[in-house]
Amino acid sequence: MAERAQLTQAETEKGYEVFHTDCPARDVVDHVTSKWGVWVLISLRSNNLRFYELRESIQGISEKMLAQTLRALVQDGLVWREVEPTTPPQVTYGLTEFGRDVGEPLTELFDRITRRLSPRNT
């Protein structure tokens, strides 16, 4: 897997060729807009969560896909990961400042969509 890093202010200001396949910003966008990346960012918008809490909050995601998605988002600098040295280890995830900044429009989009949908019959 290629090593990724959070985009720095200097890199952002100099611009990126986002339509070029080697653009690092393109990788971040791919991870954020992946099937599960969006839901991880939305789930972490208001609380730091442990791995099992994230898995419970995102119905339909497997442990493998959650682990892969979290790994990519951590490497991109959108999510932080803290491991408590207990047995078994307790791993907590939360949004970095970059992750909150990127996740805010996703949350707004989700909120707009849910406000416009017809009420569900339960």
CSV table of C-alpha atoms in Angstrom, one decimal:
chain,number,residue,atom,x,y,z
A,1,MET,CA,0.0,0.0,0.0
A,2,ALA,CA,1.4,3.4,-0.9
A,3,GLU,CA,2.3,5.6,2.1
A,4,ARG,CA,-0.1,8.6,2.5
A,5,ALA,CA,0.2,11.8,4.5
A,6,GLN,CA,-2.2,14.6,5.4
A,7,LEU,CA,-2.0,17.4,2.9
A,8,THR,CA,-0.1,20.4,4.3
A,9,GLN,CA,-1.1,24.0,3.9
A,10,ALA,CA,1.9,24.6,1.5
A,11,GLU,CA,0.8,21.7,-0.7
A,12,THR,CA,-2.8,22.9,-0.7
A,13,GLU,CA,-1.8,26.4,-1.7
A,14,LYS,CA,0.4,25.3,-4.6
A,15,GLY,CA,-2.5,23.3,-6.0
A,16,TYR,CA,-2.9,19.8,-7.2
A,17,GLU,CA,-3.7,18.2,-10.5
A,18,VAL,CA,-6.8,16.4,-9.2
A,19,PHE,CA,-7.5,14.7,-12.5
A,20,HIS,CA,-4.1,13.2,-12.7
A,21,THR,CA,-3.9,9.6,-11.3
A,22,ASP,CA,-0.8,10.4,-9.2
A,23,CYS,CA,-2.4,13.3,-7.3
A,24,PRO,CA,-2.3,12.6,-3.5
A,25,ALA,CA,-5.5,14.7,-3.0
A,26,ARG,CA,-7.3,12.2,-5.3
A,27,ASP,CA,-6.5,9.3,-2.9
A,28,VAL,CA,-7.9,11.3,0.0
A,29,VAL,CA,-11.1,12.0,-2.0
A,30,ASP,CA,-11.4,8.3,-2.9
A,31,HIS,CA,-11.2,7.3,0.7
A,32,VAL,CA,-13.6,9.9,2.0
A,33,THR,CA,-16.2,9.1,-0.7
A,34,SER,CA,-15.8,5.4,-0.5
A,35,LYS,CA,-18.8,3.3,0.4
A,36,TRP,CA,-17.8,3.2,4.1
A,37,GLY,CA,-15.6,6.2,4.4
A,38,VAL,CA,-18.5,8.6,4.4
A,39,TRP,CA,-20.3,6.7,7.1
A,40,VAL,CA,-17.2,6.5,9.3
A,41,LEU,CA,-16.7,10.3,9.1
A,42,ILE,CA,-20.4,10.9,9.8
A,43,SER,CA,-20.4,8.4,12.8
A,44,LEU,CA,-17.4,10.2,14.3
A,45,ARG,CA,-18.8,13.7,13.9
A,46,SER,CA,-19.9,14.2,17.5
A,47,ASN,CA,-18.2,11.5,19.5
A,48,ASN,CA,-14.9,9.5,19.7
A,49,LEU,CA,-15.8,5.8,19.4
A,50,ARG,CA,-14.2,2.5,20.1
A,51,PHE,CA,-13.9,0.0,17.2
A,52,TYR,CA,-16.9,-2.1,18.3
A,53,GLU,CA,-19.0,1.1,18.8
A,54,LEU,CA,-18.2,2.2,15.2
A,55,ARG,CA,-19.1,-1.3,13.9
A,56,GLU,CA,-22.4,-1.2,15.8
A,57,SER,CA,-23.2,2.3,14.5
A,58,ILE,CA,-22.7,1.5,10.9
A,59,GLN,CA,-25.0,-1.3,10.0
A,60,GLY,CA,-23.8,-3.6,7.2
A,61,ILE,CA,-20.1,-3.0,7.6
A,62,SER,CA,-17.9,-6.0,8.2
A,63,GLU,CA,-15.0,-5.9,10.7
A,64,LYS,CA,-12.6,-6.3,7.8
A,65,MET,CA,-14.0,-3.4,5.8
A,66,LEU,CA,-14.2,-1.2,8.9
A,67,ALA,CA,-10.5,-1.9,9.7
A,68,GLN,CA,-9.5,-1.2,6.1
A,69,THR,CA,-11.5,2.0,6.0
A,70,LEU,CA,-10.1,3.2,9.3
A,71,ARG,CA,-6.6,2.4,8.3
A,72,ALA,CA,-6.9,4.5,5.1
A,73,LEU,CA,-8.6,7.4,6.9
A,74,VAL,CA,-5.9,7.4,9.7
A,75,GLN,CA,-3.1,7.4,7.1
A,76,ASP,CA,-4.8,10.3,5.3
A,77,GLY,CA,-4.8,12.3,8.5
A,78,LEU,CA,-8.6,12.4,8.8
A,79,VAL,CA,-9.0,10.1,11.8
A,80,TRP,CA,-6.8,9.6,14.8
A,81,ARG,CA,-6.3,6.3,16.6
A,82,GLU,CA,-5.5,5.8,20.2
A,83,VAL,CA,-4.6,2.3,21.7
A,84,GLU,CA,-4.9,1.8,25.4
A,85,PRO,CA,-2.5,-1.0,26.5
A,86,THR,CA,-5.0,-3.3,28.1
A,87,THR,CA,-5.9,-6.9,27.5
A,88,PRO,CA,-7.5,-6.9,25.0
A,89,PRO,CA,-6.3,-3.5,23.7
A,90,GLN,CA,-9.0,-0.8,23.7
A,91,VAL,CA,-8.8,1.2,20.4
A,92,THR,CA,-10.6,4.6,20.2
A,93,TYR,CA,-11.0,6.6,17.0
A,94,GLY,CA,-11.9,10.3,16.5
A,95,LEU,CA,-11.8,13.0,13.9
A,96,THR,CA,-8.7,15.2,13.5
A,97,GLU,CA,-9.2,18.9,12.7
A,98,PHE,CA,-8.7,17.9,9.0
A,99,GLY,CA,-11.3,15.2,9.4
A,100,ARG,CA,-13.9,17.5,11.0
A,101,ASP,CA,-13.3,20.1,8.2
A,102,VAL,CA,-13.8,17.4,5.5
A,103,GLY,CA,-16.7,15.7,7.3
A,104,GLU,CA,-18.7,18.9,7.9
A,105,PRO,CA,-20.1,19.1,4.3
A,106,LEU,CA,-20.8,15.4,4.3
A,107,THR,CA,-22.8,15.8,7.5
A,108,GLU,CA,-24.7,18.8,6.0
A,109,LEU,CA,-25.4,16.8,2.8
A,110,PHE,CA,-26.7,13.9,4.9
A,111,ASP,CA,-28.9,16.2,7.0
A,112,ARG,CA,-30.3,17.9,3.8
A,113,ILE,CA,-31.1,14.6,2.3
A,114,THR,CA,-32.9,13.2,5.4
A,115,ARG,CA,-34.9,16.4,5.7
A,116,ARG,CA,-36.2,16.1,2.1
A,117,LEU,CA,-37.1,12.4,2.2
A,118,SER,CA,-40.6,11.4,2.8
A,119,PRO,CA,-41.3,10.1,6.3
A,120,ARG,CA,-40.9,6.3,6.5
A,121,ASN,CA,-43.8,4.1,7.5
A,122,THR,CA,-42.6,2.0,10.5
